[in-house]
mmCIF file of C-alpha atoms and ligand atoms in Angstrom:
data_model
loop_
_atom_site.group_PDB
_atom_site.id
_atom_site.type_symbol
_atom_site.label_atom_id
_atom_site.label_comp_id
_atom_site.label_asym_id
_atom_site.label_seq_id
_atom_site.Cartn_x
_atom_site.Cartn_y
_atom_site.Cartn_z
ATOM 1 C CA UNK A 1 -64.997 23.387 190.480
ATOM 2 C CA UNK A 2 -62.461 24.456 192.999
ATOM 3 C CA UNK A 3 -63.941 24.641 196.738
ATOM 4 C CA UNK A 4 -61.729 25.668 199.364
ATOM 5 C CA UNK A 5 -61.743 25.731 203.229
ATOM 6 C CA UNK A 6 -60.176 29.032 204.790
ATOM 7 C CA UNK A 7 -59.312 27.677 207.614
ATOM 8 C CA UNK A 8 -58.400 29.309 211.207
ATOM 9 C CA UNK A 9 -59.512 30.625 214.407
ATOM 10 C CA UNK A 10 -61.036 34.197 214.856
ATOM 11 C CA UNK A 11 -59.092 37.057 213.762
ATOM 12 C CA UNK A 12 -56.910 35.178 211.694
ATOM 13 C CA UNK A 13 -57.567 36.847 208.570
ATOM 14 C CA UNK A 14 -59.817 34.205 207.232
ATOM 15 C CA UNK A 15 -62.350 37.478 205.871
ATOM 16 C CA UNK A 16 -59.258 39.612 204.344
ATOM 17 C CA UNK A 17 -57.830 36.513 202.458
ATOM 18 C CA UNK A 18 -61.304 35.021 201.079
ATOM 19 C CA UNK A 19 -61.747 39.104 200.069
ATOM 20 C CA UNK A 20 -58.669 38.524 198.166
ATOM 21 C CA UNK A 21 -58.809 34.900 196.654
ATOM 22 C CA UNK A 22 -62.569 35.156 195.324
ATOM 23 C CA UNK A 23 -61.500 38.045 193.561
ATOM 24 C CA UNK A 24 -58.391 36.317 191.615
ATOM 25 C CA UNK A 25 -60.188 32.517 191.335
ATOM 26 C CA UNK A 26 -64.039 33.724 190.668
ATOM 27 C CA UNK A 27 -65.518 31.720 193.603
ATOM 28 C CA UNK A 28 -67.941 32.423 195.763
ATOM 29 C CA UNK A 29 -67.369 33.515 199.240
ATOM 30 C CA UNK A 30 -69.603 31.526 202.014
ATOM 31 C CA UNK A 31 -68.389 33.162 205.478
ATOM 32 C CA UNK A 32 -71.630 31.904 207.465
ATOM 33 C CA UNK A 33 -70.579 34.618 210.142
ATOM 34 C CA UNK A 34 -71.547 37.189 207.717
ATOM 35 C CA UNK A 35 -74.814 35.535 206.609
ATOM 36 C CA UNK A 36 -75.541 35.255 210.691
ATOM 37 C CA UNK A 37 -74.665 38.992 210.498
ATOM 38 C CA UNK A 38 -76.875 40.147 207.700
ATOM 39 C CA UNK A 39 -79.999 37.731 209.038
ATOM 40 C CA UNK A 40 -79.081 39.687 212.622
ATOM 41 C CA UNK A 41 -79.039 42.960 211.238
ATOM 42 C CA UNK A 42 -82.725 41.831 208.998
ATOM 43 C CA UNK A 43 -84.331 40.926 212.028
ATOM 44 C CA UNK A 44 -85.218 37.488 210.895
ATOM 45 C CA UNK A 45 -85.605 34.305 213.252
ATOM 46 C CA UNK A 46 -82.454 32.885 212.209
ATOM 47 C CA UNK A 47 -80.927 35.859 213.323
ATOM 48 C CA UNK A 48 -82.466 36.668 216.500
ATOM 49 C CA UNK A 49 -81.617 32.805 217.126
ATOM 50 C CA UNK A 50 -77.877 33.347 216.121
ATOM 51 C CA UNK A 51 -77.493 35.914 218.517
ATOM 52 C CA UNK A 52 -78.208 34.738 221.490
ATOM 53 C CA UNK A 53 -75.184 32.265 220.810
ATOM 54 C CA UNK A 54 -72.721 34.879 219.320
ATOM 55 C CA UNK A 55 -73.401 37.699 221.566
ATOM 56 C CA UNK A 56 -72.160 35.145 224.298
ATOM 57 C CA UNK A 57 -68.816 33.630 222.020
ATOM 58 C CA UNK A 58 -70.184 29.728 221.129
ATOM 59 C CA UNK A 59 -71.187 28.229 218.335
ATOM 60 C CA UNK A 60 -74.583 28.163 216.633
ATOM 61 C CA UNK A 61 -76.307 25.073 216.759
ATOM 62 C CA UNK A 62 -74.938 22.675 214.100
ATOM 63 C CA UNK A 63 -78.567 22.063 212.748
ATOM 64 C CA UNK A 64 -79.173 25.176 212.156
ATOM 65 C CA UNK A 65 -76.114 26.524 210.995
ATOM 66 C CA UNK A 66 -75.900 23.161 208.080
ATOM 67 C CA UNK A 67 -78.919 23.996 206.888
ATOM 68 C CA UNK A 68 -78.518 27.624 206.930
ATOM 69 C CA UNK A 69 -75.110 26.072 204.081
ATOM 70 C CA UNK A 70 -77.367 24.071 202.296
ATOM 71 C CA UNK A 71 -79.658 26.574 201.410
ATOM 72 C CA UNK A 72 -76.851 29.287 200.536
ATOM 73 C CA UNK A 73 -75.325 26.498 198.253
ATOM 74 C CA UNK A 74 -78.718 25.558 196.729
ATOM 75 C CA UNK A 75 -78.621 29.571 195.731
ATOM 76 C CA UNK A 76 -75.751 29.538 193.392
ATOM 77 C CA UNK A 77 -75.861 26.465 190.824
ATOM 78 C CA UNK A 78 -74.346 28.336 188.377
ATOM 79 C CA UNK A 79 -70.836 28.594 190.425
ATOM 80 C CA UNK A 80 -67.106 27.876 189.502
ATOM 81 C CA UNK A 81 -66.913 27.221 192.900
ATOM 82 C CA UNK A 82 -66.773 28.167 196.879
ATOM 83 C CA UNK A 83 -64.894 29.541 199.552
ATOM 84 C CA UNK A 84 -65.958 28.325 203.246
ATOM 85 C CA UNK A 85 -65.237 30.954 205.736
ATOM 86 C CA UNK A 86 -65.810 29.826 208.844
ATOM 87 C CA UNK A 87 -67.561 26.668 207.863
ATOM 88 C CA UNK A 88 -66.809 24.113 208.928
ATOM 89 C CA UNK A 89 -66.668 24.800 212.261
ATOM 90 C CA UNK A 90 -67.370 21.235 213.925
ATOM 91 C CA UNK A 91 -66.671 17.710 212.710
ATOM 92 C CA UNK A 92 -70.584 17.361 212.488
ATOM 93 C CA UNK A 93 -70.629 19.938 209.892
ATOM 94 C CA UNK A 94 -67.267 18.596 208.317
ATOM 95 C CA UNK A 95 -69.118 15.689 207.503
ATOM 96 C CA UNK A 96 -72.279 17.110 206.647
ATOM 97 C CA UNK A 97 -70.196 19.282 204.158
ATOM 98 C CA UNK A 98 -68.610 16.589 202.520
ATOM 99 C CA UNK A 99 -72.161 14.734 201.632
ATOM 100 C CA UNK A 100 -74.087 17.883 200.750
ATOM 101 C CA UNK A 101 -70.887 18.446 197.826
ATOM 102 C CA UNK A 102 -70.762 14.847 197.030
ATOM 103 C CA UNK A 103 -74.356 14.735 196.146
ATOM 104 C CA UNK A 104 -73.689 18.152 193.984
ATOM 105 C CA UNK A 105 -70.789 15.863 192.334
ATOM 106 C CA UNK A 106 -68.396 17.505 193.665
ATOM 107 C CA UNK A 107 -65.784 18.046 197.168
ATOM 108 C CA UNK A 108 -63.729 19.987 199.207
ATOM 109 C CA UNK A 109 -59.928 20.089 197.300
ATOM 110 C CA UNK A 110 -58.025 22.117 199.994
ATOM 111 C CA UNK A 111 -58.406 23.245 203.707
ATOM 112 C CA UNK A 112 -55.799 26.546 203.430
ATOM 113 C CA UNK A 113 -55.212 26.858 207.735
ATOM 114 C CA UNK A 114 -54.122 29.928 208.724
ATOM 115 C CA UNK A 115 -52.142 29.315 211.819
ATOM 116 C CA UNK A 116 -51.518 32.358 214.114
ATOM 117 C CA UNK A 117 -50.384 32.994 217.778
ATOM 118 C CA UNK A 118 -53.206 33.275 220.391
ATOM 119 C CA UNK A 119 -51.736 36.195 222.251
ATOM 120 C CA UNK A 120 -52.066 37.983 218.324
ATOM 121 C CA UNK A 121 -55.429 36.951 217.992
ATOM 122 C CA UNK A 122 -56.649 38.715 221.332
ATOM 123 C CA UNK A 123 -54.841 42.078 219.957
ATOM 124 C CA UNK A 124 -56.351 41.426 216.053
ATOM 125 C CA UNK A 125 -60.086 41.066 217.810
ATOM 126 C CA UNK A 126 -59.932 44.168 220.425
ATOM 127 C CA UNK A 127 -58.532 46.338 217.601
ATOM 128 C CA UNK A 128 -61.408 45.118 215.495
ATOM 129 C CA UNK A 129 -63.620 45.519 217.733
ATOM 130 C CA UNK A 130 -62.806 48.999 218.410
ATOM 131 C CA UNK A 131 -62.916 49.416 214.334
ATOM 132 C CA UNK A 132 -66.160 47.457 213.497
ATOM 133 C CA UNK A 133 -67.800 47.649 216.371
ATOM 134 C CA UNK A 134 -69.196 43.772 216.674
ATOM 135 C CA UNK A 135 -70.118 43.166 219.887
ATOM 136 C CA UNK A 136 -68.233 40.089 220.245
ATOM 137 C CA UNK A 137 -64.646 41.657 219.222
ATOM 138 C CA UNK A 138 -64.778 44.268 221.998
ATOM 139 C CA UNK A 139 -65.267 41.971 224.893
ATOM 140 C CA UNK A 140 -61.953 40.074 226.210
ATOM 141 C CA UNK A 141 -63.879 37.507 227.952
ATOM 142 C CA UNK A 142 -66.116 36.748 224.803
ATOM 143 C CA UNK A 143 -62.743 37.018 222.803
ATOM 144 C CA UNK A 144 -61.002 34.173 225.041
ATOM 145 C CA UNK A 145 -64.632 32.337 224.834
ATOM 146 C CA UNK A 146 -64.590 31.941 221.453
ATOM 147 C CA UNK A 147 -60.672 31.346 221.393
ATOM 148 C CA UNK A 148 -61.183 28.319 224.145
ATOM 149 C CA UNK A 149 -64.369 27.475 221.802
ATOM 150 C CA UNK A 150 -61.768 26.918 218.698
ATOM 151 C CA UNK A 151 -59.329 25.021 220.265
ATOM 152 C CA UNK A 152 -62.038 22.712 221.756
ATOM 153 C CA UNK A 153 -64.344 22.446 219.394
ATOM 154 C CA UNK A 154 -63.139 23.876 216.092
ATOM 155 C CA UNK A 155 -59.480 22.848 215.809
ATOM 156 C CA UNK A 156 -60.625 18.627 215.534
ATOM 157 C CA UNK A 157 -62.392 19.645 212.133
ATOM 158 C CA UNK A 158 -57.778 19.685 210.863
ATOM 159 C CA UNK A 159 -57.717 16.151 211.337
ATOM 160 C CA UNK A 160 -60.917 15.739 208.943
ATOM 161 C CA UNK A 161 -59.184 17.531 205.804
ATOM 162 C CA UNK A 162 -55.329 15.853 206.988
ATOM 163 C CA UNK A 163 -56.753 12.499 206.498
ATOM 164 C CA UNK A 164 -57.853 13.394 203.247
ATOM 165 C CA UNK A 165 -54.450 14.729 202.713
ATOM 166 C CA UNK A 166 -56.074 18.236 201.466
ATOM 167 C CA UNK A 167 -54.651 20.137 205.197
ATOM 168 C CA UNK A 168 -52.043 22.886 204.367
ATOM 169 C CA UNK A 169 -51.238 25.251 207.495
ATOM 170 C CA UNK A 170 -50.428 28.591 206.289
ATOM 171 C CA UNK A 171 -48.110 31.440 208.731
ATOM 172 C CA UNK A 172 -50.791 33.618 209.020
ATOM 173 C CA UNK A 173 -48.564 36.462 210.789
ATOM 174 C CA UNK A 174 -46.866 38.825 208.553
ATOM 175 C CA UNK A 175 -47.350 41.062 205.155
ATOM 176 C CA UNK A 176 -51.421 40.689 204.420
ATOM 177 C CA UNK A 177 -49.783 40.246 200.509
ATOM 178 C CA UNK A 178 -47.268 37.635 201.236
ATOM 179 C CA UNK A 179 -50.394 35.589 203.273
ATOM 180 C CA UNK A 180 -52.038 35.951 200.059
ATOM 181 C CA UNK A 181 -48.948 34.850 197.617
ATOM 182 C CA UNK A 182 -48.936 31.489 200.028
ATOM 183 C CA UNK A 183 -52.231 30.774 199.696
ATOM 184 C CA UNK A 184 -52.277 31.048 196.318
ATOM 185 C CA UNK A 185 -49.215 28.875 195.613
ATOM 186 C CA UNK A 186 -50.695 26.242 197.312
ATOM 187 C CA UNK A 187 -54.000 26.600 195.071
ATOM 188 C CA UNK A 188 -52.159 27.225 192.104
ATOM 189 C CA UNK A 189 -50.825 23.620 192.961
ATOM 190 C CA UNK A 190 -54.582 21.953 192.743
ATOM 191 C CA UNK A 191 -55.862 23.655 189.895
HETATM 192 P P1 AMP B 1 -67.058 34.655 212.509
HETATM 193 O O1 AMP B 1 -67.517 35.871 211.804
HETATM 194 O O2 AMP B 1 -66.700 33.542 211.574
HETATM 195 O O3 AMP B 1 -65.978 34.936 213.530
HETATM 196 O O4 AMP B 1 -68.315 34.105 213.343
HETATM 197 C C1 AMP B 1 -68.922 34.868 214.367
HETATM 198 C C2 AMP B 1 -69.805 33.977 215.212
HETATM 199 O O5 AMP B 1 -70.842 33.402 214.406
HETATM 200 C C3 AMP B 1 -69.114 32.784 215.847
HETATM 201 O O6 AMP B 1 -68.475 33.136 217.071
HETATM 202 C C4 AMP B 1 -70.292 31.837 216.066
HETATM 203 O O7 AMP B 1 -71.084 32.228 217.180
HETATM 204 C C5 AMP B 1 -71.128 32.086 214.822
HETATM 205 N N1 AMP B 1 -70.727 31.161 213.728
HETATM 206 C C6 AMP B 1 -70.132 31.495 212.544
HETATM 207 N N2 AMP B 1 -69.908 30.405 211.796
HETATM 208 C C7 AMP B 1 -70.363 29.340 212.518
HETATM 209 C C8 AMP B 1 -70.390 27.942 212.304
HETATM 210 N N3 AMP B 1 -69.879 27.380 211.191
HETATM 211 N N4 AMP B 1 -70.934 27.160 213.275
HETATM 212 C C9 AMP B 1 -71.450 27.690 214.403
HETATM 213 N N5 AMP B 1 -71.432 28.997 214.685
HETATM 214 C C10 AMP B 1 -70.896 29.831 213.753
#
């Protein structure tokens, strides 16, 4: 199995690079932003719930948000594999991660990082915003909420995968093709 960690703080290009990569390596894509979307756009409890935390720019509770993982990886046995996408998101759920593969017989082999300015970010979001219309792209203090809420909270999860020697920062800025060429390099390295 090859699972990988796309890696990076909002409006990176974590979603148009996991687009890209589960395409050419056949894995599934896992962005739990986009299952919080779909269960907000259902109307379901979890998604009401999420809400009232993304609407405002933090993080879900951990608790919910690991077992939200668990069951989406209990879904697909049949997998060559996974791409996180914006999981993990705290060292709690590093860890949890790491136990709920090991128990599948399996692990994390890379965390791909993509590293990009903050003052790039804020233009990415509010032009996304303005695009997509999600609520929490079109707001600048939400944006520099959930910016703040990376470095603090988020960014700690590096030293998890560095220890493990599977970190690799990536120059996220540039060409959305050339992005993709580095990533895959450094997977085409592990596989
Ligand atoms: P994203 O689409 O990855 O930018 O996520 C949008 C929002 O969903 C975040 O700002 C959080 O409120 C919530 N969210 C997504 N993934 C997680 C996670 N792993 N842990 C907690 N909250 C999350």
């Amino acid at each position: 199995m090859l699972n990988l960690v796309l890696f990076g703080p909002p409006g990176a290009g974590k979603g148009t690079q996991s687009a890209k990569l589960i395409e050419k390596y056949h894995l599934i894509h896992l962005s739990t932003g986009d299952i919080f979307r779909a269960n907000i756009k259902g109307e379901t409890a979890l998604g009401i719930l999420a809400k009232s935390y993304m609407d405002k720019g933090y993080l879900v509770p951990d608790e919910v948000t690991i077992a939200m993982l668990a069951s989406e990886l209990s879904n697909h046995t049949e997998a060559n594999g996974f791409i996180f996408d914006g999981f993990p998101r705290t060292s709690a759920q590093a860890i949890a991660l790491d136990e709920l593969l090991n128990s599948k017989g399996t692990s994390i082999n890379l965390m791909l990082a993509l590293e990009v300015e903050e003052e790039e970010l804020r233009n990415r979001l509010l032009l996304r915003g303005k695009d997509s219309g999600r609520a929490d792209d079109s707001n600048p203090d939400i944006i520099q909420k959930r910016i703040d809420v990376y470095n603090k909270e988020t960014s700690p999860v590096k030293e998890h995968y560095s220890v493990q020697n599977k970190y690799i920062g990536i120059h996220g800025i540039g060409d959305i093709e050339l992005i993709f060429k580095s990533l895959s390099a450094e997977i085409d390295k592990t596989i």
